[in-house]
């Protein structure tokens, strides 16, 4: 379980994207601008800040996964 949490951000982003496409009857394997980082940039968050936020979130998921593996 801990190894899944380490990759939590990309897994969550992919799951949300697939669910959104299914609910909207869109093709699953056609790209769109609905991913977390695309939505942040589209809402006006600068690209460098978006990258930093994604790194922090990925790091937090990794830290949680590492803590879980020690329990």
PDB file of N, CA and C in Angstrom:
ATOM      1  N   UNK A   1       0.819  -1.197   0.000  1.00  0.00           N
ATOM      2  CA  UNK A   1       0.000   0.000   0.000  1.00  0.00           C
ATOM      3  C   UNK A   1       0.863   1.260   0.000  1.00  0.00           C
ATOM      4  N   UNK A   2       1.961   1.212   0.752  1.00  0.00           N
ATOM      5  CA  UNK A   2       2.830   2.386   0.836  1.00  0.00           C
ATOM      6  C   UNK A   2       3.417   2.735  -0.522  1.00  0.00           C
ATOM      7  N   UNK A   3       3.732   1.726  -1.330  1.00  0.00           N
ATOM      8  CA  UNK A   3       4.315   2.010  -2.646  1.00  0.00           C
ATOM      9  C   UNK A   3       3.316   2.711  -3.559  1.00  0.00           C
ATOM     10  N   UNK A   4       2.043   2.459  -3.372  1.00  0.00           N
ATOM     11  CA  UNK A   4       1.014   3.147  -4.159  1.00  0.00           C
ATOM     12  C   UNK A   4       0.917   4.608  -3.721  1.00  0.00           C
ATOM     13  N   UNK A   5       1.007   4.849  -2.421  1.00  0.00           N
ATOM     14  CA  UNK A   5       0.903   6.216  -1.899  1.00  0.00           C
ATOM     15  C   UNK A   5       2.071   7.072  -2.380  1.00  0.00           C
ATOM     16  N   UNK A   6       3.258   6.470  -2.537  1.00  0.00           N
ATOM     17  CA  UNK A   6       4.426   7.217  -3.009  1.00  0.00           C
ATOM     18  C   UNK A   6       4.123   7.877  -4.349  1.00  0.00           C
ATOM     19  N   UNK A   7       3.375   7.196  -5.189  1.00  0.00           N
ATOM     20  CA  UNK A   7       3.005   7.734  -6.501  1.00  0.00           C
ATOM     21  C   UNK A   7       1.589   8.301  -6.489  1.00  0.00           C
ATOM     22  N   UNK A   8       1.157   8.798  -5.345  1.00  0.00           N
ATOM     23  CA  UNK A   8      -0.213   9.253  -5.151  1.00  0.00           C
ATOM     24  C   UNK A   8      -0.676  10.351  -6.092  1.00  0.00           C
ATOM     25  N   UNK A   9       0.153  11.359  -6.321  1.00  0.00           N
ATOM     26  CA  UNK A   9      -0.276  12.481  -7.162  1.00  0.00           C
ATOM     27  C   UNK A   9      -0.533  12.053  -8.603  1.00  0.00           C
ATOM     28  N   UNK A  10       0.393  11.361  -9.272  1.00  0.00           N
ATOM     29  CA  UNK A  10       0.094  10.949 -10.647  1.00  0.00           C
ATOM     30  C   UNK A  10      -1.062   9.956 -10.735  1.00  0.00           C
ATOM     31  N   UNK A  11      -1.166   9.070  -9.743  1.00  0.00           N
ATOM     32  CA  UNK A  11      -2.269   8.105  -9.749  1.00  0.00           C
ATOM     33  C   UNK A  11      -3.595   8.832  -9.573  1.00  0.00           C
ATOM     34  N   UNK A  12      -3.658   9.761  -8.621  1.00  0.00           N
ATOM     35  CA  UNK A  12      -4.887  10.532  -8.387  1.00  0.00           C
ATOM     36  C   UNK A  12      -5.255  11.356  -9.610  1.00  0.00           C
ATOM     37  N   UNK A  13      -4.269  12.015 -10.205  1.00  0.00           N
ATOM     38  CA  UNK A  13      -4.516  12.847 -11.382  1.00  0.00           C
ATOM     39  C   UNK A  13      -5.046  12.003 -12.536  1.00  0.00           C
ATOM     40  N   UNK A  14      -4.454  10.845 -12.757  1.00  0.00           N
ATOM     41  CA  UNK A  14      -4.901   9.960 -13.837  1.00  0.00           C
ATOM     42  C   UNK A  14      -6.299   9.424 -13.560  1.00  0.00           C
ATOM     43  N   UNK A  15      -6.566   9.021 -12.325  1.00  0.00           N
ATOM     44  CA  UNK A  15      -7.885   8.492 -11.979  1.00  0.00           C
ATOM     45  C   UNK A  15      -8.973   9.547 -12.160  1.00  0.00           C
ATOM     46  N   UNK A  16      -8.691  10.771 -11.725  1.00  0.00           N
ATOM     47  CA  UNK A  16      -9.670  11.855 -11.877  1.00  0.00           C
ATOM     48  C   UNK A  16      -9.899  12.158 -13.357  1.00  0.00           C
ATOM     49  N   UNK A  17      -8.819  12.166 -14.145  1.00  0.00           N
ATOM     50  CA  UNK A  17      -8.949  12.435 -15.586  1.00  0.00           C
ATOM     51  C   UNK A  17      -9.788  11.355 -16.270  1.00  0.00           C
ATOM     52  N   UNK A  18      -9.526  10.092 -15.945  1.00  0.00           N
ATOM     53  CA  UNK A  18     -10.301   9.002 -16.554  1.00  0.00           C
ATOM     54  C   UNK A  18     -11.769   9.064 -16.139  1.00  0.00           C
ATOM     55  N   UNK A  19     -12.021   9.326 -14.858  1.00  0.00           N
ATOM     56  CA  UNK A  19     -13.408   9.420 -14.388  1.00  0.00           C
ATOM     57  C   UNK A  19     -14.137  10.575 -15.063  1.00  0.00           C
ATOM     58  N   UNK A  20     -13.462  11.721 -15.188  1.00  0.00           N
ATOM     59  CA  UNK A  20     -14.076  12.883 -15.838  1.00  0.00           C
ATOM     60  C   UNK A  20     -14.416  12.568 -17.293  1.00  0.00           C
ATOM     61  N   UNK A  21     -13.516  11.897 -17.984  1.00  0.00           N
ATOM     62  CA  UNK A  21     -13.762  11.552 -19.386  1.00  0.00           C
ATOM     63  C   UNK A  21     -14.902  10.550 -19.514  1.00  0.00           C
ATOM     64  N   UNK A  22     -14.960   9.578 -18.613  1.00  0.00           N
ATOM     65  CA  UNK A  22     -16.063   8.611 -18.646  1.00  0.00           C
ATOM     66  C   UNK A  22     -17.405   9.296 -18.402  1.00  0.00           C
ATOM     67  N   UNK A  23     -17.455  10.155 -17.390  1.00  0.00           N
ATOM     68  CA  UNK A  23     -18.705  10.837 -17.048  1.00  0.00           C
ATOM     69  C   UNK A  23     -19.170  11.781 -18.148  1.00  0.00           C
ATOM     70  N   UNK A  24     -18.219  12.359 -18.883  1.00  0.00           N
ATOM     71  CA  UNK A  24     -18.560  13.290 -19.961  1.00  0.00           C
ATOM     72  C   UNK A  24     -18.633  12.613 -21.322  1.00  0.00           C
ATOM     73  N   UNK A  25     -18.539  11.278 -21.322  1.00  0.00           N
ATOM     74  CA  UNK A  25     -18.603  10.493 -22.565  1.00  0.00           C
ATOM     75  C   UNK A  25     -17.569  10.960 -23.584  1.00  0.00           C
ATOM     76  N   UNK A  26     -16.352  11.202 -23.098  1.00  0.00           N
ATOM     77  CA  UNK A  26     -15.236  11.614 -23.950  1.00  0.00           C
ATOM     78  C   UNK A  26     -14.314  10.408 -24.151  1.00  0.00           C
ATOM     79  N   UNK A  27     -13.563  10.377 -25.239  1.00  0.00           N
ATOM     80  CA  UNK A  27     -12.606   9.278 -25.432  1.00  0.00           C
ATOM     81  C   UNK A  27     -11.574   9.247 -24.294  1.00  0.00           C
ATOM     82  N   UNK A  28     -11.275   8.052 -23.796  1.00  0.00           N
ATOM     83  CA  UNK A  28     -10.372   7.932 -22.657  1.00  0.00           C
ATOM     84  C   UNK A  28      -8.929   8.292 -22.992  1.00  0.00           C
ATOM     85  N   UNK A  29      -8.510   8.008 -24.203  1.00  0.00           N
ATOM     86  CA  UNK A  29      -7.099   8.156 -24.537  1.00  0.00           C
ATOM     87  C   UNK A  29      -6.809   9.349 -25.441  1.00  0.00           C
ATOM     88  N   UNK A  30      -7.666  10.358 -25.386  1.00  0.00           N
ATOM     89  CA  UNK A  30      -7.436  11.603 -26.118  1.00  0.00           C
ATOM     90  C   UNK A  30      -7.060  12.663 -25.085  1.00  0.00           C
ATOM     91  N   UNK A  31      -5.980  13.372 -25.339  1.00  0.00           N
ATOM     92  CA  UNK A  31      -5.501  14.347 -24.359  1.00  0.00           C
ATOM     93  C   UNK A  31      -6.481  15.511 -24.202  1.00  0.00           C
ATOM     94  N   UNK A  32      -6.424  16.122 -23.027  1.00  0.00           N
ATOM     95  CA  UNK A  32      -7.227  17.311 -22.762  1.00  0.00           C
ATOM     96  C   UNK A  32      -6.468  18.192 -21.777  1.00  0.00           C
ATOM     97  N   UNK A  33      -7.048  19.304 -21.420  1.00  0.00           N
ATOM     98  CA  UNK A  33      -6.410  20.219 -20.474  1.00  0.00           C
ATOM     99  C   UNK A  33      -7.097  20.155 -19.117  1.00  0.00           C
ATOM    100  N   UNK A  34      -7.502  18.975 -18.716  1.00  0.00           N
ATOM    101  CA  UNK A  34      -8.205  18.823 -17.462  1.00  0.00           C
ATOM    102  C   UNK A  34      -7.360  18.288 -16.324  1.00  0.00           C
ATOM    103  N   UNK A  35      -6.070  18.072 -16.566  1.00  0.00           N
ATOM    104  CA  UNK A  35      -5.215  17.569 -15.497  1.00  0.00           C
ATOM    105  C   UNK A  35      -4.989  18.659 -14.453  1.00  0.00           C
ATOM    106  N   UNK A  36      -4.552  18.236 -13.278  1.00  0.00           N
ATOM    107  CA  UNK A  36      -4.391  19.153 -12.154  1.00  0.00           C
ATOM    108  C   UNK A  36      -3.508  20.343 -12.532  1.00  0.00           C
ATOM    109  N   UNK A  37      -2.360  20.068 -13.135  1.00  0.00           N
ATOM    110  CA  UNK A  37      -1.432  21.152 -13.466  1.00  0.00           C
ATOM    111  C   UNK A  37      -1.999  22.059 -14.549  1.00  0.00           C
ATOM    112  N   UNK A  38      -2.740  21.504 -15.515  1.00  0.00           N
ATOM    113  CA  UNK A  38      -3.365  22.333 -16.550  1.00  0.00           C
ATOM    114  C   UNK A  38      -4.413  23.260 -15.941  1.00  0.00           C
ATOM    115  N   UNK A  39      -5.209  22.735 -15.018  1.00  0.00           N
ATOM    116  CA  UNK A  39      -6.243  23.544 -14.379  1.00  0.00           C
ATOM    117  C   UNK A  39      -5.631  24.678 -13.560  1.00  0.00           C
ATOM    118  N   UNK A  40      -4.509  24.398 -12.902  1.00  0.00           N
ATOM    119  CA  UNK A  40      -3.848  25.440 -12.114  1.00  0.00           C
ATOM    120  C   UNK A  40      -3.347  26.568 -13.013  1.00  0.00           C
ATOM    121  N   UNK A  41      -2.704  26.210 -14.121  1.00  0.00           N
ATOM    122  CA  UNK A  41      -2.196  27.223 -15.054  1.00  0.00           C
ATOM    123  C   UNK A  41      -3.354  27.984 -15.686  1.00  0.00           C
ATOM    124  N   UNK A  42      -4.417  27.273 -16.067  1.00  0.00           N
ATOM    125  CA  UNK A  42      -5.577  27.921 -16.681  1.00  0.00           C
ATOM    126  C   UNK A  42      -6.270  28.886 -15.720  1.00  0.00           C
ATOM    127  N   UNK A  43      -6.127  28.661 -14.416  1.00  0.00           N
ATOM    128  CA  UNK A  43      -6.731  29.559 -13.422  1.00  0.00           C
ATOM    129  C   UNK A  43      -5.825  30.732 -13.070  1.00  0.00           C
ATOM    130  N   UNK A  44      -4.701  30.825 -13.761  1.00  0.00           N
ATOM    131  CA  UNK A  44      -3.845  31.984 -13.587  1.00  0.00           C
ATOM    132  C   UNK A  44      -2.644  31.797 -12.687  1.00  0.00           C
ATOM    133  N   UNK A  45      -2.419  30.601 -12.187  1.00  0.00           N
ATOM    134  CA  UNK A  45      -1.236  30.363 -11.362  1.00  0.00           C
ATOM    135  C   UNK A  45      -0.031  30.270 -12.301  1.00  0.00           C
ATOM    136  N   UNK A  46       1.020  31.035 -12.033  1.00  0.00           N
ATOM    137  CA  UNK A  46       2.193  30.997 -12.912  1.00  0.00           C
ATOM    138  C   UNK A  46       2.783  29.585 -13.005  1.00  0.00           C
ATOM    139  N   UNK A  47       3.374  29.285 -14.142  1.00  0.00           N
ATOM    140  CA  UNK A  47       3.897  27.944 -14.399  1.00  0.00           C
ATOM    141  C   UNK A  47       4.922  27.516 -13.354  1.00  0.00           C
ATOM    142  N   UNK A  48       5.841  28.401 -12.984  1.00  0.00           N
ATOM    143  CA  UNK A  48       6.858  28.037 -11.989  1.00  0.00           C
ATOM    144  C   UNK A  48       6.224  27.701 -10.644  1.00  0.00           C
ATOM    145  N   UNK A  49       5.199  28.451 -10.274  1.00  0.00           N
ATOM    146  CA  UNK A  49       4.513  28.179  -9.008  1.00  0.00           C
ATOM    147  C   UNK A  49       3.731  26.870  -9.105  1.00  0.00           C
ATOM    148  N   UNK A  50       3.134  26.602 -10.260  1.00  0.00           N
ATOM    149  CA  UNK A  50       2.416  25.348 -10.475  1.00  0.00           C
ATOM    150  C   UNK A  50       3.357  24.160 -10.325  1.00  0.00           C
ATOM    151  N   UNK A  51       4.535  24.263 -10.925  1.00  0.00           N
ATOM    152  CA  UNK A  51       5.523  23.186 -10.821  1.00  0.00           C
ATOM    153  C   UNK A  51       5.942  23.002  -9.368  1.00  0.00           C
ATOM    154  N   UNK A  52       6.174  24.098  -8.657  1.00  0.00           N
ATOM    155  CA  UNK A  52       6.568  24.013  -7.252  1.00  0.00           C
ATOM    156  C   UNK A  52       5.479  23.350  -6.414  1.00  0.00           C
ATOM    157  N   UNK A  53       4.232  23.713  -6.645  1.00  0.00           N
ATOM    158  CA  UNK A  53       3.114  23.117  -5.907  1.00  0.00           C
ATOM    159  C   UNK A  53       3.037  21.619  -6.189  1.00  0.00           C
ATOM    160  N   UNK A  54       3.184  21.243  -7.444  1.00  0.00           N
ATOM    161  CA  UNK A  54       3.140  19.815  -7.800  1.00  0.00           C
ATOM    162  C   UNK A  54       4.292  19.053  -7.157  1.00  0.00           C
ATOM    163  N   UNK A  55       5.492  19.659  -7.113  1.00  0.00           N
ATOM    164  CA  UNK A  55       6.630  19.018  -6.446  1.00  0.00           C
ATOM    165  C   UNK A  55       6.354  18.833  -4.956  1.00  0.00           C
ATOM    166  N   UNK A  56       5.793  19.854  -4.320  1.00  0.00           N
ATOM    167  CA  UNK A  56       5.487  19.756  -2.887  1.00  0.00           C
ATOM    168  C   UNK A  56       4.450  18.663  -2.637  1.00  0.00           C
ATOM    169  N   UNK A  57       3.402  18.626  -3.461  1.00  0.00           N
ATOM    170  CA  UNK A  57       2.384  17.582  -3.301  1.00  0.00           C
ATOM    171  C   UNK A  57       2.971  16.191  -3.519  1.00  0.00           C
ATOM    172  N   UNK A  58       3.782  16.033  -4.556  1.00  0.00           N
ATOM    173  CA  UNK A  58       4.411  14.739  -4.821  1.00  0.00           C
ATOM    174  C   UNK A  58       5.342  14.355  -3.674  1.00  0.00           C
ATOM    175  N   UNK A  59       6.075  15.324  -3.147  1.00  0.00           N
ATOM    176  CA  UNK A  59       6.948  15.058  -2.009  1.00  0.00           C
ATOM    177  C   UNK A  59       6.174  14.656  -0.768  1.00  0.00           C
ATOM    178  N   UNK A  60       5.034  15.300  -0.552  1.00  0.00           N
ATOM    179  CA  UNK A  60       4.193  14.949   0.598  1.00  0.00           C
ATOM    180  C   UNK A  60       3.664  13.526   0.468  1.00  0.00           C
ATOM    181  N   UNK A  61       3.189  13.168  -0.723  1.00  0.00           N
ATOM    182  CA  UNK A  61       2.738  11.793  -0.944  1.00  0.00           C
ATOM    183  C   UNK A  61       3.886  10.806  -0.725  1.00  0.00           C
ATOM    184  N   UNK A  62       5.076  11.135  -1.204  1.00  0.00           N
ATOM    185  CA  UNK A  62       6.234  10.254  -1.031  1.00  0.00           C
ATOM    186  C   UNK A  62       6.579  10.104   0.450  1.00  0.00           C
ATOM    187  N   UNK A  63       6.553  11.202   1.194  1.00  0.00           N
ATOM    188  CA  UNK A  63       6.852  11.143   2.624  1.00  0.00           C
ATOM    189  C   UNK A  63       5.827  10.295   3.367  1.00  0.00           C
ATOM    190  N   UNK A  64       4.559  10.466   3.030  1.00  0.00           N
ATOM    191  CA  UNK A  64       3.511   9.657   3.660  1.00  0.00           C
ATOM    192  C   UNK A  64       3.728   8.182   3.345  1.00  0.00           C
ATOM    193  N   UNK A  65       4.071   7.887   2.093  1.00  0.00           N
ATOM    194  CA  UNK A  65       4.337   6.502   1.711  1.00  0.00           C
ATOM    195  C   UNK A  65       5.509   5.908   2.464  1.00  0.00           C
ATOM    196  N   UNK A  66       6.568   6.704   2.636  1.00  0.00           N
ATOM    197  CA  UNK A  66       7.725   6.213   3.382  1.00  0.00           C
ATOM    198  C   UNK A  66       7.386   5.975   4.846  1.00  0.00           C
ATOM    199  N   UNK A  67       6.624   6.878   5.440  1.00  0.00           N
ATOM    200  CA  UNK A  67       6.203   6.694   6.833  1.00  0.00           C
ATOM    201  C   UNK A  67       5.339   5.442   6.951  1.00  0.00           C
ATOM    202  N   UNK A  68       4.442   5.252   6.002  1.00  0.00           N
ATOM    203  CA  UNK A  68       3.575   4.068   6.038  1.00  0.00           C
ATOM    204  C   UNK A  68       4.391   2.781   5.920  1.00  0.00           C
ATOM    205  N   UNK A  69       5.466   2.815   5.155  1.00  0.00           N
ATOM    206  CA  UNK A  69       6.266   1.600   4.986  1.00  0.00           C
ATOM    207  C   UNK A  69       7.049   1.253   6.251  1.00  0.00           C
ATOM    208  N   UNK A  70       7.234   2.223   7.138  1.00  0.00           N
ATOM    209  CA  UNK A  70       7.962   1.984   8.386  1.00  0.00           C
ATOM    210  C   UNK A  70       7.051   1.515   9.513  1.00  0.00           C
ATOM    211  N   UNK A  71       5.757   1.640   9.325  1.00  0.00           N
ATOM    212  CA  UNK A  71       4.797   1.265  10.381  1.00  0.00           C
ATOM    213  C   UNK A  71       4.547  -0.223  10.349  1.00  0.00           C
TER     214      UNK A  71
END
